[in-house]
Coordinates of C-alpha atoms in Angstrom, one line a residue:
M142 CA 0.2 0.2 0.3
P143 CA 1.3 2.8 -0.8
D144 CA 2.4 5.3 2.0
S145 CA -0.2 7.9 0.6
A146 CA -2.8 5.3 1.8
Q147 CA -2.1 4.5 4.6
P148 CA -4.3 5.4 7.5
V149 CA -4.5 9.2 9.3
T150 CA -2.6 8.5 12.6
P151 CA -1.5 11.4 14.6
V152 CA 1.4 13.0 13.2
T153 CA 2.7 14.1 17.4
F154 CA 5.4 11.5 19.1
P155 CA 5.4 10.7 22.3
P156 CA 6.9 13.7 24.6
A157 CA 10.5 10.9 26.1
F158 CA 10.7 9.7 21.8
L159 CA 14.6 10.1 21.4
W160 CA 15.8 12.4 18.4
G161 CA 19.2 10.9 16.9
A162 CA 21.1 10.3 14.7
A163 CA 23.8 6.8 13.8
T164 CA 27.4 6.7 12.9
S165 CA 30.4 3.9 12.6
A166 CA 33.6 4.4 13.9
Y167 CA 34.8 2.5 10.4
Q168 CA 32.9 5.0 8.5
I169 CA 33.9 8.6 9.9
E170 CA 37.1 8.7 12.6
G171 CA 39.6 8.5 10.3
A172 CA 42.9 8.7 12.3
I173 CA 44.3 5.1 11.3
R174 CA 47.3 5.0 13.0
E175 CA 46.5 7.3 15.8
D176 CA 46.8 7.0 19.9
G177 CA 47.8 2.7 19.9
R178 CA 45.1 2.0 17.0
T179 CA 46.1 -1.0 15.0
P180 CA 44.7 -1.9 11.6
S181 CA 41.2 -3.5 11.9
I182 CA 40.0 -6.0 8.9
W183 CA 38.4 -2.8 6.8
D184 CA 42.1 -1.0 6.8
T185 CA 43.2 -4.4 5.5
F186 CA 39.7 -4.6 2.8
S187 CA 39.9 -0.8 1.7
H188 CA 43.9 -1.2 0.9
T189 CA 43.1 -4.5 -1.5
P190 CA 42.5 -3.6 -4.7
G191 CA 39.3 -3.5 -6.6
K192 CA 37.3 -3.9 -3.6
I193 CA 36.0 -0.4 -2.9
A194 CA 34.6 1.7 -5.3
G195 CA 37.8 4.4 -6.5
D196 CA 40.0 2.4 -4.6
D197 CA 38.7 4.1 -1.7
H198 CA 38.8 3.9 2.0
G199 CA 38.7 5.5 5.7
D200 CA 42.0 6.3 6.9
T201 CA 41.2 9.6 7.5
A202 CA 37.7 9.7 6.3
V203 CA 35.4 13.0 7.9
D204 CA 38.1 13.4 10.4
H205 CA 35.5 13.1 12.8
Y206 CA 38.5 11.5 15.3
H207 CA 39.8 15.5 15.4
R208 CA 37.2 17.5 14.6
Y209 CA 34.1 15.6 17.7
R210 CA 33.8 18.5 19.0
D211 CA 32.7 20.8 16.2
D212 CA 30.3 18.4 15.2
V213 CA 28.5 17.3 19.0
A214 CA 28.0 21.4 17.8
L215 CA 26.4 20.4 14.6
M216 CA 24.6 18.2 16.5
A217 CA 23.3 20.1 19.4
E218 CA 22.6 22.8 17.1
L219 CA 20.4 21.2 14.9
G220 CA 18.5 19.9 17.9
L221 CA 19.1 16.2 18.2
T222 CA 18.3 14.2 21.6
A223 CA 20.5 11.2 20.7
Y224 CA 23.5 10.2 19.1
R225 CA 24.8 6.1 18.6
F226 CA 27.8 5.6 16.9
S227 CA 30.5 2.8 17.4
V228 CA 34.1 1.9 19.5
S229 CA 36.0 0.7 17.3
W230 CA 37.6 -2.3 18.6
S231 CA 41.5 -2.3 17.5
R232 CA 41.2 1.6 19.0
V233 CA 40.8 0.8 21.9
Q234 CA 42.1 -3.1 22.5
P235 CA 44.8 -3.0 19.8
T236 CA 45.9 -6.8 18.7
G237 CA 42.0 -8.0 20.4
R238 CA 42.9 -9.3 24.0
G239 CA 45.1 -7.9 26.3
P240 CA 44.7 -4.6 28.0
A241 CA 43.0 -1.6 26.7
V242 CA 44.8 1.5 25.4
Q243 CA 44.1 4.0 27.5
R244 CA 44.5 6.9 24.4
G245 CA 41.9 5.1 23.0
L246 CA 39.4 5.1 25.0
D247 CA 40.2 8.5 26.0
F248 CA 38.7 9.7 23.2
Y249 CA 35.5 8.3 23.8
R250 CA 35.4 9.6 27.2
R251 CA 36.3 12.4 25.7
L252 CA 33.1 12.5 22.8
V253 CA 30.8 10.7 25.4
D254 CA 31.4 13.7 28.1
E255 CA 30.7 16.5 24.8
L256 CA 27.5 14.7 24.4
L257 CA 25.8 15.1 27.7
D258 CA 27.2 19.2 28.5
K259 CA 25.6 19.4 25.4
G260 CA 21.9 17.8 26.4
I261 CA 22.8 14.8 23.9
K262 CA 22.3 11.2 25.4
P263 CA 25.1 8.9 23.4
A264 CA 24.1 5.1 22.8
V265 CA 27.4 3.4 22.1
T266 CA 28.1 0.4 19.9
L267 CA 30.6 -2.0 20.7
Y268 CA 30.6 -3.6 17.1
H269 CA 30.3 -2.3 13.7
W270 CA 32.2 -4.5 11.4
D271 CA 35.8 -3.0 12.1
L272 CA 37.8 -6.7 14.1
P273 CA 41.7 -6.4 14.3
Q274 CA 43.4 -7.7 12.1
E275 CA 45.2 -10.0 13.7
L276 CA 41.1 -11.8 15.3
E277 CA 41.1 -12.1 11.2
D278 CA 44.6 -13.9 11.6
A279 CA 44.2 -15.9 14.1
G280 CA 40.5 -17.1 12.2
G281 CA 37.8 -13.8 12.7
W282 CA 34.2 -14.8 13.6
P283 CA 34.7 -18.6 11.9
E284 CA 36.5 -19.7 15.5
R285 CA 34.7 -19.6 18.5
E286 CA 38.2 -17.6 20.3
T287 CA 36.8 -14.4 18.8
A288 CA 33.3 -14.3 20.4
L289 CA 35.4 -15.0 24.0
R290 CA 37.5 -12.2 23.7
F291 CA 34.4 -10.2 22.1
A292 CA 33.6 -10.3 25.7
E293 CA 36.8 -9.7 27.4
Y294 CA 36.4 -5.9 24.8
A295 CA 33.2 -5.2 26.0
A296 CA 34.1 -5.2 29.6
I297 CA 36.8 -3.1 29.2
V298 CA 34.3 -0.7 27.2
G299 CA 31.8 -1.0 29.8
E300 CA 34.0 -0.4 33.7
A301 CA 34.9 2.8 31.7
L302 CA 32.3 4.0 29.7
G303 CA 29.0 2.7 31.8
D304 CA 28.8 5.1 34.6
R305 CA 27.8 7.9 32.2
V306 CA 26.5 6.3 29.0
E307 CA 22.9 4.1 29.4
N308 CA 22.2 3.0 26.1
W309 CA 23.9 0.4 24.7
M310 CA 23.7 -2.1 21.9
T311 CA 26.5 -5.6 21.4
L312 CA 26.3 -6.2 17.6
N313 CA 25.1 -4.0 14.5
E314 CA 23.6 -6.0 11.5
P315 CA 25.7 -9.4 12.6
W316 CA 24.0 -10.4 9.2
C317 CA 26.6 -8.0 7.3
S318 CA 29.5 -8.9 9.5
A319 CA 29.1 -13.3 9.0
F320 CA 27.3 -13.5 5.5
L321 CA 28.7 -10.7 3.4
G322 CA 31.9 -10.6 5.1
Y323 CA 32.7 -14.5 4.9
G324 CA 29.5 -15.5 2.4
S325 CA 30.0 -13.2 -0.4
G326 CA 33.8 -11.1 0.8
V327 CA 31.7 -8.0 -0.9
H328 CA 32.1 -7.1 2.5
A329 CA 35.8 -7.1 4.8
P330 CA 37.6 -9.3 5.2
G331 CA 36.4 -10.8 1.4
R332 CA 35.8 -14.5 2.7
T333 CA 33.9 -16.6 0.7
D334 CA 33.3 -19.5 3.1
P335 CA 29.5 -20.5 2.7
V336 CA 30.6 -23.0 5.9
A337 CA 32.3 -20.2 7.5
A338 CA 29.5 -17.9 7.0
L339 CA 27.2 -20.1 9.0
R340 CA 29.8 -20.2 11.8
A341 CA 30.7 -16.3 11.7
A342 CA 26.5 -16.3 12.5
H343 CA 27.1 -18.4 15.5
H344 CA 30.2 -17.0 16.9
L345 CA 28.6 -13.4 16.4
N346 CA 25.4 -15.0 17.9
L347 CA 27.4 -16.3 20.8
A348 CA 29.4 -12.2 21.5
H349 CA 26.5 -11.1 21.7
G350 CA 24.9 -13.8 24.3
L351 CA 29.1 -13.3 26.7
G352 CA 29.0 -9.4 25.7
T353 CA 25.3 -8.3 27.7
A354 CA 26.6 -10.1 30.1
A355 CA 30.3 -8.4 29.9
L356 CA 28.3 -5.2 29.8
R357 CA 26.0 -6.2 32.9
S358 CA 28.6 -7.1 35.1
A359 CA 30.5 -3.9 34.8
M360 CA 28.3 -1.2 34.6
P361 CA 25.4 -0.4 36.3
A362 CA 21.8 -2.3 36.6
R363 CA 20.4 1.0 35.2
N364 CA 21.8 0.3 31.8
A365 CA 20.3 -0.8 29.2
V366 CA 21.6 -3.6 26.8
G367 CA 20.3 -4.9 23.2
V368 CA 22.0 -5.7 19.7
S369 CA 20.8 -4.0 16.4
L370 CA 19.7 -6.0 13.7
N371 CA 19.0 -6.0 9.9
T372 CA 15.8 -7.3 10.2
H373 CA 14.9 -8.0 6.1
V374 CA 11.0 -7.3 4.7
F375 CA 10.8 -10.5 2.4
R376 CA 8.0 -10.9 0.8
P377 CA 5.6 -13.5 -1.5
L378 CA 6.7 -13.0 -5.5
T379 CA 3.2 -14.7 -6.1
D380 CA 1.2 -16.6 -3.3
S381 CA 2.2 -19.9 -4.9
P382 CA 3.2 -22.5 -2.3
E383 CA 7.0 -23.0 -4.6
D384 CA 7.4 -19.2 -3.6
A385 CA 6.3 -19.2 0.4
A386 CA 8.7 -22.3 0.7
A387 CA 11.6 -19.7 -0.6
L388 CA 10.5 -17.4 1.7
R389 CA 10.6 -19.2 4.7
K390 CA 14.1 -21.2 3.6
I391 CA 15.5 -17.0 2.6
D392 CA 13.9 -15.3 6.2
D393 CA 15.4 -18.3 8.0
L394 CA 18.5 -16.8 5.9
G395 CA 18.3 -13.7 7.0
N396 CA 16.0 -13.3 10.0
G397 CA 16.0 -16.5 11.9
V398 CA 19.6 -17.4 12.4
F399 CA 19.7 -14.3 14.7
H400 CA 16.8 -13.8 16.0
G401 CA 16.0 -17.1 17.0
P402 CA 18.6 -17.6 19.4
M403 CA 18.6 -13.8 20.1
L404 CA 15.2 -14.0 21.0
H405 CA 13.8 -17.6 22.3
G406 CA 16.9 -19.3 22.6
K407 CA 16.4 -21.8 19.7
Y408 CA 17.7 -21.8 16.1
P409 CA 14.8 -22.4 13.6
D410 CA 15.1 -26.8 12.5
T411 CA 14.3 -25.3 9.3
L412 CA 17.1 -23.7 8.3
F413 CA 19.5 -26.8 10.1
T414 CA 17.1 -28.3 6.7
T415 CA 17.8 -25.5 4.6
T416 CA 22.5 -26.4 5.3
K417 CA 22.8 -29.5 5.5
S418 CA 24.1 -30.3 2.8
L419 CA 26.9 -27.4 4.0
T420 CA 27.3 -28.4 7.3
D421 CA 26.0 -30.4 10.7
W422 CA 26.3 -27.5 13.3
S423 CA 28.3 -29.5 16.2
F424 CA 29.9 -25.7 16.0
V425 CA 27.2 -25.5 18.6
V426 CA 28.5 -26.5 21.8
E427 CA 25.6 -27.4 24.6
G428 CA 25.3 -24.6 26.5
D429 CA 25.7 -21.9 24.2
L430 CA 22.1 -21.2 23.1
T431 CA 21.6 -20.2 27.1
L432 CA 23.9 -18.2 26.8
I433 CA 23.5 -16.4 24.1
H434 CA 19.3 -16.2 25.0
Q435 CA 20.4 -12.8 27.3
R436 CA 17.8 -10.7 28.7
L437 CA 17.8 -8.3 26.1
D438 CA 16.8 -4.1 27.3
S439 CA 15.5 -2.9 24.2
L440 CA 15.9 -4.6 20.5
G441 CA 17.4 -2.3 17.4
I442 CA 15.5 -2.0 13.7
N443 CA 18.1 -1.3 10.4
Y444 CA 16.0 -1.4 8.0
Y445 CA 16.1 0.5 4.2
T446 CA 13.6 -1.0 2.0
P447 CA 11.4 -4.6 1.1
T448 CA 12.5 -7.4 -1.0
L449 CA 10.4 -9.9 -3.0
I450 CA 11.3 -13.3 -3.1
S451 CA 10.4 -16.1 -5.7
A452 CA 11.5 -19.6 -6.4
G453 CA 13.6 -20.1 -8.6
D454 CA 15.7 -23.1 -10.2
P455 CA 19.1 -24.2 -9.0
D456 CA 20.7 -24.9 -12.2
S457 CA 19.5 -21.7 -14.4
P458 CA 21.6 -18.5 -12.3
A459 CA 19.3 -15.4 -12.5
P460 CA 21.0 -11.9 -11.5
R461 CA 20.9 -11.8 -7.5
A462 CA 18.3 -8.5 -6.9
D463 CA 18.6 -8.0 -3.4
G464 CA 20.6 -5.0 -2.9
H465 CA 23.7 -6.2 -0.8
G466 CA 26.3 -5.8 -4.1
D467 CA 28.0 -7.8 -7.2
S468 CA 29.8 -10.8 -6.2
S469 CA 29.7 -14.0 -7.5
H470 CA 29.1 -15.8 -4.4
S471 CA 25.8 -15.9 -2.5
P472 CA 25.6 -14.1 0.5
W473 CA 22.5 -16.6 1.3
P474 CA 24.3 -20.6 2.0
G475 CA 22.4 -22.8 1.0
A476 CA 19.9 -21.1 -0.9
D477 CA 21.1 -21.6 -4.8
D478 CA 17.0 -22.1 -5.2
V479 CA 15.5 -19.1 -4.6
R480 CA 15.3 -15.5 -6.4
F481 CA 15.4 -12.3 -5.4
H482 CA 13.5 -9.3 -7.6
Q483 CA 13.5 -5.9 -6.7
T484 CA 10.1 -4.3 -5.1
P485 CA 8.5 -1.8 -7.7
G486 CA 9.1 1.7 -7.2
E487 CA 10.6 5.0 -6.8
R488 CA 14.2 4.2 -6.1
T489 CA 17.3 6.1 -3.9
L490 CA 20.9 5.8 -5.1
M491 CA 21.8 2.4 -3.9
G492 CA 18.6 1.8 -6.1
W493 CA 16.5 0.4 -3.7
T494 CA 13.3 0.6 -3.7
V495 CA 11.2 3.6 -1.1
D496 CA 8.6 1.7 1.2
P497 CA 7.3 2.5 4.1
T498 CA 4.9 0.2 5.0
G499 CA 8.1 -2.0 5.4
L500 CA 9.2 -0.3 8.3
H501 CA 5.4 -0.1 9.6
E502 CA 5.8 -4.2 9.3
L503 CA 8.6 -5.2 10.9
L504 CA 7.3 -2.6 13.6
M505 CA 4.4 -4.9 14.2
R506 CA 6.2 -8.6 14.1
W507 CA 8.4 -7.7 16.6
T508 CA 5.5 -5.9 18.6
R509 CA 3.8 -10.0 18.1
E510 CA 7.0 -12.0 18.7
V511 CA 8.0 -10.3 22.1
P512 CA 5.2 -8.0 23.0
G513 CA 6.6 -5.4 25.9
L514 CA 10.2 -5.5 24.5
P515 CA 11.1 -1.8 23.6
L516 CA 12.2 -0.9 19.8
Y517 CA 14.9 2.1 18.6
I518 CA 15.2 1.9 14.8
T519 CA 18.6 2.1 14.9
E520 CA 19.0 2.7 11.2
N521 CA 16.8 4.5 8.5
G522 CA 18.0 6.9 5.8
A523 CA 18.4 7.5 1.8
A524 CA 21.4 7.8 -1.0
Y525 CA 20.6 10.1 -2.8
E526 CA 23.4 12.6 -5.7
D527 CA 23.4 15.5 -3.5
K528 CA 25.9 18.0 -4.8
P529 CA 26.1 22.5 -3.4
D530 CA 23.8 24.8 -5.3
A531 CA 25.7 28.2 -6.2
D532 CA 25.4 29.2 -2.9
G533 CA 26.5 26.6 -1.6
R534 CA 23.0 25.3 0.0
V535 CA 22.3 22.0 0.2
H536 CA 18.3 20.8 -1.0
D537 CA 17.6 17.3 -0.9
P538 CA 13.9 17.3 -0.8
E539 CA 14.3 13.0 -1.9
R540 CA 15.7 13.0 1.6
I541 CA 13.1 14.5 3.2
A542 CA 10.2 12.7 1.4
Y543 CA 11.6 9.7 2.2
L544 CA 11.6 10.4 6.3
H545 CA 8.7 11.9 6.6
G546 CA 7.3 9.0 4.6
H547 CA 9.2 6.8 7.0
L548 CA 8.6 8.6 10.3
R549 CA 4.7 8.0 9.8
A550 CA 5.0 5.2 9.4
V551 CA 6.8 4.6 13.0
R552 CA 3.9 6.9 13.6
R553 CA 1.3 4.9 12.5
A554 CA 2.9 1.4 14.1
I555 CA 3.0 3.6 18.0
A556 CA -1.2 4.5 17.8
E557 CA -0.8 0.4 16.9
G558 CA 0.7 -0.2 19.4
A559 CA 3.9 -0.9 18.9
D560 CA 6.4 0.4 21.9
V561 CA 8.7 2.0 19.9
R562 CA 11.2 4.6 21.8
G563 CA 13.6 6.6 19.8
Y564 CA 14.4 6.7 15.9
Y565 CA 18.8 7.1 15.0
L566 CA 18.8 8.7 11.2
W567 CA 21.2 7.2 9.0
S568 CA 22.7 9.1 8.7
L569 CA 24.3 11.9 10.5
L570 CA 27.5 13.0 8.2
D571 CA 28.8 11.5 4.1
N572 CA 30.7 9.2 4.8
F573 CA 33.1 6.1 3.5
E574 CA 30.2 3.7 2.5
W575 CA 31.9 0.4 3.6
A576 CA 32.3 -1.0 -0.9
Y577 CA 30.4 2.0 -2.0
G578 CA 33.8 4.0 -0.6
Y579 CA 32.7 7.8 -0.9
E580 CA 30.7 7.8 -4.1
K581 CA 27.2 7.2 -2.2
R582 CA 26.4 9.9 0.3
F583 CA 22.9 8.9 3.4
G584 CA 24.5 11.8 5.4
A585 CA 22.0 14.8 6.5
V586 CA 25.1 16.4 6.9
H587 CA 26.6 17.7 3.5
V588 CA 30.3 16.6 3.7
D589 CA 33.5 18.5 0.7
Y590 CA 36.3 15.6 0.8
E591 CA 38.7 17.8 -0.6
T592 CA 38.5 20.6 3.1
L593 CA 36.1 18.1 4.6
A594 CA 33.7 21.1 5.4
R595 CA 30.5 20.8 6.8
T596 CA 26.3 21.9 5.5
P597 CA 23.3 21.1 7.1
K598 CA 21.4 19.9 4.6
S599 CA 17.5 20.5 3.6
S600 CA 17.0 17.3 5.8
A601 CA 19.1 17.7 8.4
H602 CA 16.8 21.7 9.1
W603 CA 13.9 19.1 8.6
Y604 CA 14.9 17.0 10.8
G605 CA 16.4 19.8 13.7
Q606 CA 12.8 21.1 13.8
L607 CA 10.6 17.4 13.9
A608 CA 13.6 16.7 17.0
R609 CA 12.4 20.1 18.9
T610 CA 9.0 20.0 18.9
G611 CA 8.3 16.6 18.5
A612 CA 5.9 17.2 15.3
L613 CA 6.2 15.5 12.0
P614 CA 6.9 19.0 9.8
P615 CA 4.9 19.4 6.2
L616 CA 6.4 18.4 3.3
A617 CA 8.3 21.5 2.0
T618 CA 12.0 21.5 2.8
A619 CA 13.3 23.2 6.1
E620 CA 16.2 26.0 6.2

């Protein structure tokens, strides 16, 4: 159903609703060799010729490491009430093991203090894809040891920041870490082994469980611990039984592989059936599911676009329109007989369909599946061709329309009973967009990559008006 046809719902949000923006360390910080930081898998991957568009890398990114005070001042000027950022593991614990480097922790201490001074609530994500390279050299996420190391790292950061940061997330989009990093190879570390991808998924689950317990041991009891998942919205191409079976298979691989153990303490039985030709899952040790199934204080939802699914012929390959990059290796182990189709409609610069109904669908799905669990939109946004005009201003009416539609969907879900506590726009700043380099701009704030000057786009002013009033502004650019 198009957004314009949605039922009329209130356009004001609850008074305590958090209005934030999100970033990740490797995409914005730069300073990759300062204060004891050592390479992560994304440093290595981005410096491998041909892996990143334009052979770009995050060596400088947008230099947030040195400009964080200005960036926080800009958030305050816009009226944001929350900021979600990730910690660079290799900046805090350079080898992925052993004692912390205090100079690295001090950066995050200063950042948190700056945010609190400006009345902005910090939210920390411990892991946003940048595994220390030394841990990858020892086997990476396919090895159980990496999950144990993550728990130690979680305790270090929790002890350092837990007295001032109340909102925590263990992992960001572990599906991407496992299946794009070890399956299709379009993300770091660039491996293409379906069994390694499944092993990585389990050990990321284990890292979440162990990390959650470590955080709670290191921090005040008042703090909330959750996880941010890129819960996929899959829809069948037709109502045929074959397409329904294909949908079940992909929902297990895209959603159930993480939601099952984290939220319900078990993997879907049908996931084992789909992947039985690849592995017997003997890497799941007795007691693991109990360790993974920790109490969550919230669930973070990252949403961008839905995907259509149909049955196909495994012997007749077809282009895989799943929106997860180009590779001859699939991120969907055991699902060569499934076809992916783009949904019709307007598209962003990423080629992703603009469809706010998918966000509403997700919020209601988790409201039914885990009633009583607070929800946050921890990522939602769009890339467009944003360029300054002759006066240096950046008008992005497409992004305003995108945000307006998706926030209407959030408000509709709240009206229907979803306990949504906040929204983090992706992203605060234009930045290094992983395998796309600097070609795709998701930021509400434009960054000139030559001078690193920041210019709030029209969408930033529009969003700031919403953050200050709690009322959805009209679909006109705000200045």
